[in-house]
Coordinates of C-alpha atoms and ligand atoms in Angstrom, one line a residue:
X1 CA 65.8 -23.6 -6.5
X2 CA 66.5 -27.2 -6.4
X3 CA 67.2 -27.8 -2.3
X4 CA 70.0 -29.9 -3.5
X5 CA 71.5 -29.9 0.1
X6 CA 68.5 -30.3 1.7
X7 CA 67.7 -33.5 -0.4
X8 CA 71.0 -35.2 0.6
X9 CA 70.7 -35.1 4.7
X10 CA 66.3 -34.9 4.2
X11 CA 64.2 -36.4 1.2
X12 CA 61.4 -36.1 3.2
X13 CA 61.7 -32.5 3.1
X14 CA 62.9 -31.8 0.4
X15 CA 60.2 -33.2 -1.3
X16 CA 57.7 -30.8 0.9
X17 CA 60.2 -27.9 -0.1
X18 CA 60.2 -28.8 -4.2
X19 CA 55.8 -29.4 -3.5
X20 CA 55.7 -26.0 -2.4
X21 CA 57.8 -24.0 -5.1
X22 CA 55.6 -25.9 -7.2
X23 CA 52.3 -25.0 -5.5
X24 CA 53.6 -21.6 -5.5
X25 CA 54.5 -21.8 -9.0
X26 CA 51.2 -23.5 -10.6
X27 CA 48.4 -21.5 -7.9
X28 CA 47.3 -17.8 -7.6
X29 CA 48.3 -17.1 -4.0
X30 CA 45.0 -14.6 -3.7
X31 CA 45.4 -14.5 0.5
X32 CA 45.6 -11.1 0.9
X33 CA 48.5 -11.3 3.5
X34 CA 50.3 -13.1 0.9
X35 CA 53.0 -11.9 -1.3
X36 CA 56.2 -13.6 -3.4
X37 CA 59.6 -12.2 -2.4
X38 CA 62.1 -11.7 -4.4
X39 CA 65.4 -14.7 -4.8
X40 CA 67.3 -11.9 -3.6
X41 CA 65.5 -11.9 0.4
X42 CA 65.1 -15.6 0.0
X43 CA 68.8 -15.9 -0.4
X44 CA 69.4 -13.2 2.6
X45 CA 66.7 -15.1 4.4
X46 CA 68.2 -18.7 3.8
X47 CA 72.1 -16.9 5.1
X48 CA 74.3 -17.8 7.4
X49 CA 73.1 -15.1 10.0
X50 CA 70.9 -17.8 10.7
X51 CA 73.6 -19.3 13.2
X52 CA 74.0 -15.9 15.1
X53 CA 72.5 -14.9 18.3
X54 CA 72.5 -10.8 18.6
X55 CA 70.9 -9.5 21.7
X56 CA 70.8 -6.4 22.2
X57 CA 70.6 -3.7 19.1
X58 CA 73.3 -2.2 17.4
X59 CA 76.5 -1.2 19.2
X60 CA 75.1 -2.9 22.7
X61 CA 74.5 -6.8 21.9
X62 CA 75.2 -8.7 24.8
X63 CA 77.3 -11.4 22.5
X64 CA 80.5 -11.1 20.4
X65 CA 81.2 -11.4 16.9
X66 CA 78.2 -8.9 16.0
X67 CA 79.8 -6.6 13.7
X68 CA 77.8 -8.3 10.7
X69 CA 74.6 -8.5 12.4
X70 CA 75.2 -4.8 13.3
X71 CA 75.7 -3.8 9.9
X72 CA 72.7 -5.9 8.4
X73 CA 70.4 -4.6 11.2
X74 CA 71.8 -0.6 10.8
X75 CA 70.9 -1.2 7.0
X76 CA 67.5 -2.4 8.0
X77 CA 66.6 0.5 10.2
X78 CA 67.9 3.1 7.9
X79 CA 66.2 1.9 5.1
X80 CA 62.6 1.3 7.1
X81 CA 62.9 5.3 8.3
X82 CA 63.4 6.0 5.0
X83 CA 60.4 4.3 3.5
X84 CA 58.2 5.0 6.0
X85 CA 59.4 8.2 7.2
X86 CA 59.8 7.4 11.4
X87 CA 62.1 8.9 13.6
X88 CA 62.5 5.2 15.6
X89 CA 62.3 1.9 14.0
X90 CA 62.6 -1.3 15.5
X91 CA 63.1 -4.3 13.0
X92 CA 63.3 -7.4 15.0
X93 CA 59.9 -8.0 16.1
X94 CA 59.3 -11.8 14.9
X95 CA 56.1 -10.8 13.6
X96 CA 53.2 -8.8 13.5
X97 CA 51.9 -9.6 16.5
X98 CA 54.3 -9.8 18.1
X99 CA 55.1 -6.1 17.2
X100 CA 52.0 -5.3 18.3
X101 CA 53.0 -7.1 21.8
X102 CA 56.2 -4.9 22.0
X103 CA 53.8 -1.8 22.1
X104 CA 51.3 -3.1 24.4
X105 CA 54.2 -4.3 27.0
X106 CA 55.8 -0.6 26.6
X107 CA 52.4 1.1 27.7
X108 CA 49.9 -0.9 29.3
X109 CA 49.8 -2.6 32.4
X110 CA 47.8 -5.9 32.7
X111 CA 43.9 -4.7 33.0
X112 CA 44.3 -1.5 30.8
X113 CA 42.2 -1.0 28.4
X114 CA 42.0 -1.1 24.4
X115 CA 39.3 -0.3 21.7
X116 CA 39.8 -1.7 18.7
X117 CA 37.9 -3.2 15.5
X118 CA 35.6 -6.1 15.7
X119 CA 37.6 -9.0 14.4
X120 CA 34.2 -9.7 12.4
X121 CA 34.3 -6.3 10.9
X122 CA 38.0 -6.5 9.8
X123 CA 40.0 -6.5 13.0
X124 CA 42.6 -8.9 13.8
X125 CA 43.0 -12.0 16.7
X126 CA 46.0 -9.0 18.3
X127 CA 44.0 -6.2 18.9
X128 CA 41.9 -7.7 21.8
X129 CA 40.6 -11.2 20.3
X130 CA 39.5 -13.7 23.4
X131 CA 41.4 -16.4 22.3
X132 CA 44.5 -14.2 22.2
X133 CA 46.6 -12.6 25.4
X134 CA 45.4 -9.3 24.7
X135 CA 41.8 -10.1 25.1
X136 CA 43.3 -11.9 28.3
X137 CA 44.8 -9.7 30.0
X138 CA 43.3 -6.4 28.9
X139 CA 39.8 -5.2 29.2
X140 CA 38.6 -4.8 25.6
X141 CA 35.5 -3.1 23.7
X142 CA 35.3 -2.9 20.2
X143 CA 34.5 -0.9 17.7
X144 CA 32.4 -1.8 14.4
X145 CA 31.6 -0.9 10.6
X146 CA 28.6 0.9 9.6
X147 CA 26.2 -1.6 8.7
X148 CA 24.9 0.0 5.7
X149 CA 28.1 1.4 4.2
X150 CA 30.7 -0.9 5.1
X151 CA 33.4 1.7 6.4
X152 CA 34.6 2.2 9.9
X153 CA 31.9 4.3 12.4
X154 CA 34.0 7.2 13.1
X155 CA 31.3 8.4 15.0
X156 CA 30.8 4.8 16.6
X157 CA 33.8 4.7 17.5
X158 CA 34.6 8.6 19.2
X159 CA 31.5 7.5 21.3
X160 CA 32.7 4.0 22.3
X161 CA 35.8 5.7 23.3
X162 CA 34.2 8.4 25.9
X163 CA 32.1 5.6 27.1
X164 CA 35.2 3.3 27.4
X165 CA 38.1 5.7 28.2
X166 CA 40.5 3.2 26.7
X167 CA 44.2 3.6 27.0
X168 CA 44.9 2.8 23.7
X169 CA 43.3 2.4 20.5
X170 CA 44.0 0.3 17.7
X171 CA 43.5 1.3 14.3
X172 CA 44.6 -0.6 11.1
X173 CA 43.0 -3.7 9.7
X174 CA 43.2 -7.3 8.3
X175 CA 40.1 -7.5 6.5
X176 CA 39.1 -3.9 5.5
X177 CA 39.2 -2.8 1.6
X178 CA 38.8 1.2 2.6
X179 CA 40.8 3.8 3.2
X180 CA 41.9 4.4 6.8
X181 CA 41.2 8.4 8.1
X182 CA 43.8 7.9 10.6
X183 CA 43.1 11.6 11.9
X184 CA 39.3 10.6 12.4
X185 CA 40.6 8.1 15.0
X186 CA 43.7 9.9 16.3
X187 CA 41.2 12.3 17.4
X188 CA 39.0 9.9 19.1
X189 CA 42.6 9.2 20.8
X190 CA 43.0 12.7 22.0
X191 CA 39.5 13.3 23.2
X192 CA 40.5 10.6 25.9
X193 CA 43.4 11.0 26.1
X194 CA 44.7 7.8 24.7
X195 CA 47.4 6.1 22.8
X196 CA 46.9 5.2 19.7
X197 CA 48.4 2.4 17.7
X198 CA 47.8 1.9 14.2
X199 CA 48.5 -1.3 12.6
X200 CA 49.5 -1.5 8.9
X201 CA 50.4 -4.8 8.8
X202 CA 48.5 -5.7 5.5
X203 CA 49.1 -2.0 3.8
X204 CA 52.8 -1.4 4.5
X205 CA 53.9 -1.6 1.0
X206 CA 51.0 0.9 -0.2
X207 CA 51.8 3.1 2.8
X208 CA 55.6 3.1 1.8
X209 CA 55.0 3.9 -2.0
X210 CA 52.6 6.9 -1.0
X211 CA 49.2 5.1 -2.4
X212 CA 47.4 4.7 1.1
X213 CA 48.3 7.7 3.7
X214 CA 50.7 6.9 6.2
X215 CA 49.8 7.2 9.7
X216 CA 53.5 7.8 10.7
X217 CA 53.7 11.1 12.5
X218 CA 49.6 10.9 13.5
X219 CA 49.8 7.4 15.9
X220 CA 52.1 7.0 18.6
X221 CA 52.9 3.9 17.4
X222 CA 52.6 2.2 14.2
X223 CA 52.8 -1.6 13.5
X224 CA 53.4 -3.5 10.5
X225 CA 54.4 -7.2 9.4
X226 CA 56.8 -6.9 6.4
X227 CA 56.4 -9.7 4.1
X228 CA 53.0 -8.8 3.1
X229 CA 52.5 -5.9 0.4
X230 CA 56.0 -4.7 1.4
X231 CA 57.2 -8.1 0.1
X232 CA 60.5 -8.4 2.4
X233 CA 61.5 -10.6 5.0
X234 CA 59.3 -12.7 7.1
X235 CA 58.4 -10.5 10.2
X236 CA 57.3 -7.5 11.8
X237 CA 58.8 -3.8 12.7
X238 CA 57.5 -0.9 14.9
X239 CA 58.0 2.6 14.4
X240 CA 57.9 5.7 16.4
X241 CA 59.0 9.0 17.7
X242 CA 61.9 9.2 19.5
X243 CA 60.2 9.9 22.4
X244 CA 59.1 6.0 22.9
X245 CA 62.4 4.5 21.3
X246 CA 63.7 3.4 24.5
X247 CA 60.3 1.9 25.8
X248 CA 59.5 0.0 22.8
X249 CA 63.3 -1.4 22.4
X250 CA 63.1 -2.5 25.8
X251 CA 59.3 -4.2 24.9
X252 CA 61.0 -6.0 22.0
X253 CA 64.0 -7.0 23.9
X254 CA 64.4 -8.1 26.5
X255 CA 60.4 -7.9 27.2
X256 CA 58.9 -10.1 24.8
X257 CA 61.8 -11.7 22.8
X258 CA 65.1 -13.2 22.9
X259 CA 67.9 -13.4 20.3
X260 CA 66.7 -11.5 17.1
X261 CA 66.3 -13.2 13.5
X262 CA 68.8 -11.9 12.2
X263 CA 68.6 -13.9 8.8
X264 CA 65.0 -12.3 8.7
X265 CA 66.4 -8.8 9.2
X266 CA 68.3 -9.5 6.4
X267 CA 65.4 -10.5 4.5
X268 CA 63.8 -7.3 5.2
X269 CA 67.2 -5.2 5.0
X270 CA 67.0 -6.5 1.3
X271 CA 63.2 -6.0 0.7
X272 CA 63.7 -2.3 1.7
X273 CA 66.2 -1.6 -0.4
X274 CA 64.1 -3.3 -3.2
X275 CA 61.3 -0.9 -2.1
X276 CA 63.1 2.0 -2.2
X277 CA 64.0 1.7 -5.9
X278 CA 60.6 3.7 -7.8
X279 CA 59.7 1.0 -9.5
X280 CA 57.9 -0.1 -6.3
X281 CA 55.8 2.7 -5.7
X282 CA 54.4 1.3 -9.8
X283 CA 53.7 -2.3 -8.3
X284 CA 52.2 -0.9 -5.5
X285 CA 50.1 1.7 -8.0
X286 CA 49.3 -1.8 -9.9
X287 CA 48.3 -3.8 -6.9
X288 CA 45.4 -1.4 -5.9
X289 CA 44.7 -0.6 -9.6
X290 CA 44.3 -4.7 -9.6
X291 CA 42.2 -4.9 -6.6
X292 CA 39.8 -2.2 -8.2
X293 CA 39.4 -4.2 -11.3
X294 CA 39.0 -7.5 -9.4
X295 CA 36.3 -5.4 -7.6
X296 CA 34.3 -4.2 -10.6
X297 CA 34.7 -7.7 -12.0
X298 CA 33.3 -9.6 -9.0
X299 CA 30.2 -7.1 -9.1
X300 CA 29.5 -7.4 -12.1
X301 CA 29.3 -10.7 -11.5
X302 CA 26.7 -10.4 -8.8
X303 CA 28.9 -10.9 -6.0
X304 CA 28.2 -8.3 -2.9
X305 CA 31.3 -6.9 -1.7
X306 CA 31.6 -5.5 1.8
X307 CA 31.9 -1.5 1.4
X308 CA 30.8 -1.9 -2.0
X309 CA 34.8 -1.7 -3.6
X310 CA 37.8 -1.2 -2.3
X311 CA 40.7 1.4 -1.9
X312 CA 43.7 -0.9 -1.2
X313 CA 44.8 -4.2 -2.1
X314 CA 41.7 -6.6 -0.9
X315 CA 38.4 -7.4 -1.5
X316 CA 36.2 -8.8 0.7
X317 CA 32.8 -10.8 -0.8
X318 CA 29.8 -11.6 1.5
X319 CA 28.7 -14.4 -0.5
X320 CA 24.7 -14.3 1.3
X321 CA 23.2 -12.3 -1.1
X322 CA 24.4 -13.9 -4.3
X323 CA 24.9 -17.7 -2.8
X324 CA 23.1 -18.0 0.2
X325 CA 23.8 -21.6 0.9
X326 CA 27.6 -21.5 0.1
X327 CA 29.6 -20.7 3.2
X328 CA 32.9 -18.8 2.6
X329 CA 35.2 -21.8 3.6
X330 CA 33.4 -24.3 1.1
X331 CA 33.8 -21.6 -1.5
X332 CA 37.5 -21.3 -1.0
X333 CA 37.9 -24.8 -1.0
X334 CA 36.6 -25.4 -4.2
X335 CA 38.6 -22.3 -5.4
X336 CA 41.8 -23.9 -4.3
X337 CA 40.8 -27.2 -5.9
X338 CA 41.0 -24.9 -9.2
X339 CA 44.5 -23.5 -7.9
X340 CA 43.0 -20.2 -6.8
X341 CA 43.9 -19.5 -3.1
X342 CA 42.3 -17.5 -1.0
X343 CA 40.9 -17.6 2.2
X344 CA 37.0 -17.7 3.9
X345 CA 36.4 -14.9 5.8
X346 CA 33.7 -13.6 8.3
X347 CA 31.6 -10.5 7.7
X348 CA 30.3 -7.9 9.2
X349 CA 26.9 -9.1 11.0
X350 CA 28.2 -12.5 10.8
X351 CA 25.5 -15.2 11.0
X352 CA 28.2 -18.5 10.7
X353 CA 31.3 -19.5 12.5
X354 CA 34.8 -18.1 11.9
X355 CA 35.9 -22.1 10.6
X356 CA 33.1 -21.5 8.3
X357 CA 32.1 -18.5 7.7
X358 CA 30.1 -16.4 5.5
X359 CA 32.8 -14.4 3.2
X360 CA 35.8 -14.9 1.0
X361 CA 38.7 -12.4 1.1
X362 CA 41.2 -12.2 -1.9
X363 CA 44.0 -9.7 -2.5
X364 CA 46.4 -9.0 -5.7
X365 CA 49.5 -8.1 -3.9
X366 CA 50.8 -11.5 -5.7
X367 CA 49.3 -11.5 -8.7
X368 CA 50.6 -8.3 -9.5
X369 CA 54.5 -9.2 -8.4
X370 CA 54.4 -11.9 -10.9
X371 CA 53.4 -9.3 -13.3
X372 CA 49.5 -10.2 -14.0
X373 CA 48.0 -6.7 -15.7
X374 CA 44.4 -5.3 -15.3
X375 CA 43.1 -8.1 -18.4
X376 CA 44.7 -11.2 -16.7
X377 CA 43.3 -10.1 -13.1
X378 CA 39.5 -9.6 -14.7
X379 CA 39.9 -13.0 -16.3
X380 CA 40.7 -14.5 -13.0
X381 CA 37.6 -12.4 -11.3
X382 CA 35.7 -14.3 -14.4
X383 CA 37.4 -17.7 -13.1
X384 CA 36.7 -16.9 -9.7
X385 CA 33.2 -16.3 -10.3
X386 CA 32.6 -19.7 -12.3
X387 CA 33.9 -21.6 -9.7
X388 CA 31.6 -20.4 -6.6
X389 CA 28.9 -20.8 -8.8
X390 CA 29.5 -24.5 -9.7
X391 CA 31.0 -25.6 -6.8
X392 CA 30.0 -29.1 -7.0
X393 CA 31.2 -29.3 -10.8
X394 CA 34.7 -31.6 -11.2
X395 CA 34.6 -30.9 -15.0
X396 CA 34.6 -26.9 -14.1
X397 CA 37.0 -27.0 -11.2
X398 CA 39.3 -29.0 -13.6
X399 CA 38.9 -26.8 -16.6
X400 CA 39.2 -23.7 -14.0
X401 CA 42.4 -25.3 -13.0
X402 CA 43.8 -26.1 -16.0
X403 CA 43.5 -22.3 -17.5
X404 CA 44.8 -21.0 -14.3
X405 CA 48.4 -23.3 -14.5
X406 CA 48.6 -21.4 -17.7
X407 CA 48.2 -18.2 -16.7
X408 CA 50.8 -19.3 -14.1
X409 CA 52.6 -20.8 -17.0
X410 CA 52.4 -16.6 -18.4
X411 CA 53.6 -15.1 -15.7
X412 CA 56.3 -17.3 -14.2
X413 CA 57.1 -16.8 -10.5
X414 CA 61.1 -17.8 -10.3
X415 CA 63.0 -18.9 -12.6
Ligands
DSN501 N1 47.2 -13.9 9.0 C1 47.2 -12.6 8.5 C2 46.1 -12.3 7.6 O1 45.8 -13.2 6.8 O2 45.5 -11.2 7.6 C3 47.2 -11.6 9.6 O3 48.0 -12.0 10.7

């Protein structure tokens, strides 16, 4: 992966492009939205479909010259019903949010309303944030953990939502380690007669190999990006009954996008087929297996983790108990300095500001694609833990640092 081509026209970026293979290469990417995919959806990625504009969806683009995208996108959607089990699927949402926006635009009308999860508490900026258009231009209440135990308020919520009567619900989280009862809230949904719209952008992968349960065939809708624990091409996909094909086709395009990616549906025709083989449903086994043991590590450790464990692929460490003056951000930033990324996160019952805020969040989905077993991970929870409690150490950052390029080293990421 030498960018040969791009070095000849752009030095400049080539360099960035060679920086990053080697960041990627030398670091644990430990962002839990994170993942490596394989040369195979780089390539499919990096294609020529790049140059081709395909509105429309297959059989009724609204350009000539689609038969390849046709095929490519056909592929995609056959494989995504397969993996996820959906009657509809639509693979050319840009991302997740913006799949989120297709679903939105197919059933609410500016003012509606939505309940959905705190974005301290594990939501996400697309479920109703202020600073985003849905908490713009739709009236939104939120639902919360339970303070004590860390896992959604079922009860919180069913109440919120016959105080609210929201139009839709949003289930599915960016920073929740637990097990999602999506019949708990699709219940809530019913009782109000709501839609409900569960978002499994970071669990996709575990949803596809069986290790989380799916919410496909409970929601009306469900969401997902798909280069996170699915590890395909950059972007998002929504899937349905047949029922609200047309609506949320007609959301995607022409209602919130243009010309599709068609190099990223590519990339995520290829990462499907990749997940359908059954070795997936083993790395998807090993990434939660991985989380578990970075879990116990952290603890025993004396790190507090929100919910006390987890159930899928993240952790998530309030960091006031056992370092009250170190915010999250600092933490991560000495972390990175060793080559471990991750990323700050807020809490529930925040007390500091999202830029800085009062957690860490770290997830294995990419330590375990480049193959890192249950003894390497509790070495890295060891690492982890060393560095957040000498933060202001250069010789133990460095010496951090050092032993994580060799793990790296161990477990190389492309050849
Ligand atoms: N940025 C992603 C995450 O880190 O969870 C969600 O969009």
């Amino acid at each position: 992966m030498d960018h040969e081509h791009v070095r000849e026209v752009d030095p400049a970026v080539a360099d960035a492009l060679d920086g990053e293979r080697d960041r990627q290469e030398q670091t644990l990417a430990m962002i839990a939205s994170e993942n490596h995919v394989s040369e195979a959806v780089l390539e499919a990625q990096g294609s020529v479909l790049t140059n081709k504009y395909a509105e429309g969806y297959p059989g009724g683009r609204y350009y000539a010259g689609c038969e390849y995208a046709d095929e490519v996108e056909e592929l995609a959607i056959e494989r995504a019903k397969e993996l996820w089990g959906a009657e509809h699927v639509n693979v050319q949402p840009h991302s997740g949010t913006q799949a989120n926006q297709a679903v939105y635009y197919a059933v609410l009308d500016p003012g509606d309303k939505i309940l959905s999860l705190d974005l301290n508490h594990g939501g996400h900026l697309s479920h109703g944030h202020p600073a985003n258009f849905t908490g713009q231009i739709y009236e939104v209440e939120q639902y919360e953990v339970d303070a004590d135990t860390g896992y959604i308020d079922y009860e919180g919520l069913r109440e919120a939502a016959e105080e609210f009567e929201p139009d839709i619900i949003v289930s599915g989280y960016s920073a929740y380690p637990r097990t999602v009862d999506w019949e708990e809230i699709q219940a809530a949904a019913d009782a109000v007669d709501a839609y409900h719209l569960a978002d499994i952008a970071h669990i996709t992968g575990l949803v596809a190999a069986g290790v989380h349960p799916s919410p496909v065939g409970v929601a009306d809708f469900v969401t997902g990006s798909t280069h996170k624990t699915i590890r395909a091409g950059r972007g998002g996909i929504v899937l349905c009954d047949e029922q609200f094909a047309d609506d949320i086709d007609k959301a995607v395009f022409p209602g919130g996008q243009g010309g599709p990616l068609m190099h990223n549906v590519a990339g995520k025709a290829v990462g499907f087929k990749e997940a359908l083989d059954p070795s997936f449903d083993e790395y998807a086994q090993n990434v939660v297996d991985n989380a578990d043991v970075l879990a116990e590590t952290l603890q025993d450790h004396g790190f507090t983790l929100v919910s006390g464990g987890t159930d899928n692929h993240l952790v998530l460490v309030d960091l006031r108990d056992s370092h009250p003056d170190l915010p999250g951000g600092d933490a991560a930033d000495a972390l990175a300095a060793a080559n471990i990324v991750l990323n700050g996160n807020t809490v529930p019952s925040e007390t500091r500001s999202p830029f800085n805020p009062s957690g860490i969040r770290a997830g294995t989905a990419g330590l375990t694609t480049r193959g890192f077993d249950a003894a390497a991970i509790e070495e890295v929870g060891d690492l982890i833990h060393r560095v957040v409690d000498n933060v202001d150490s250069d010789d133990v950052i460095y010496e951090v640092g050092e032993r994580v390029v060799e793990l790296c080293e161990e477990h190389p990421l492309y050849e």
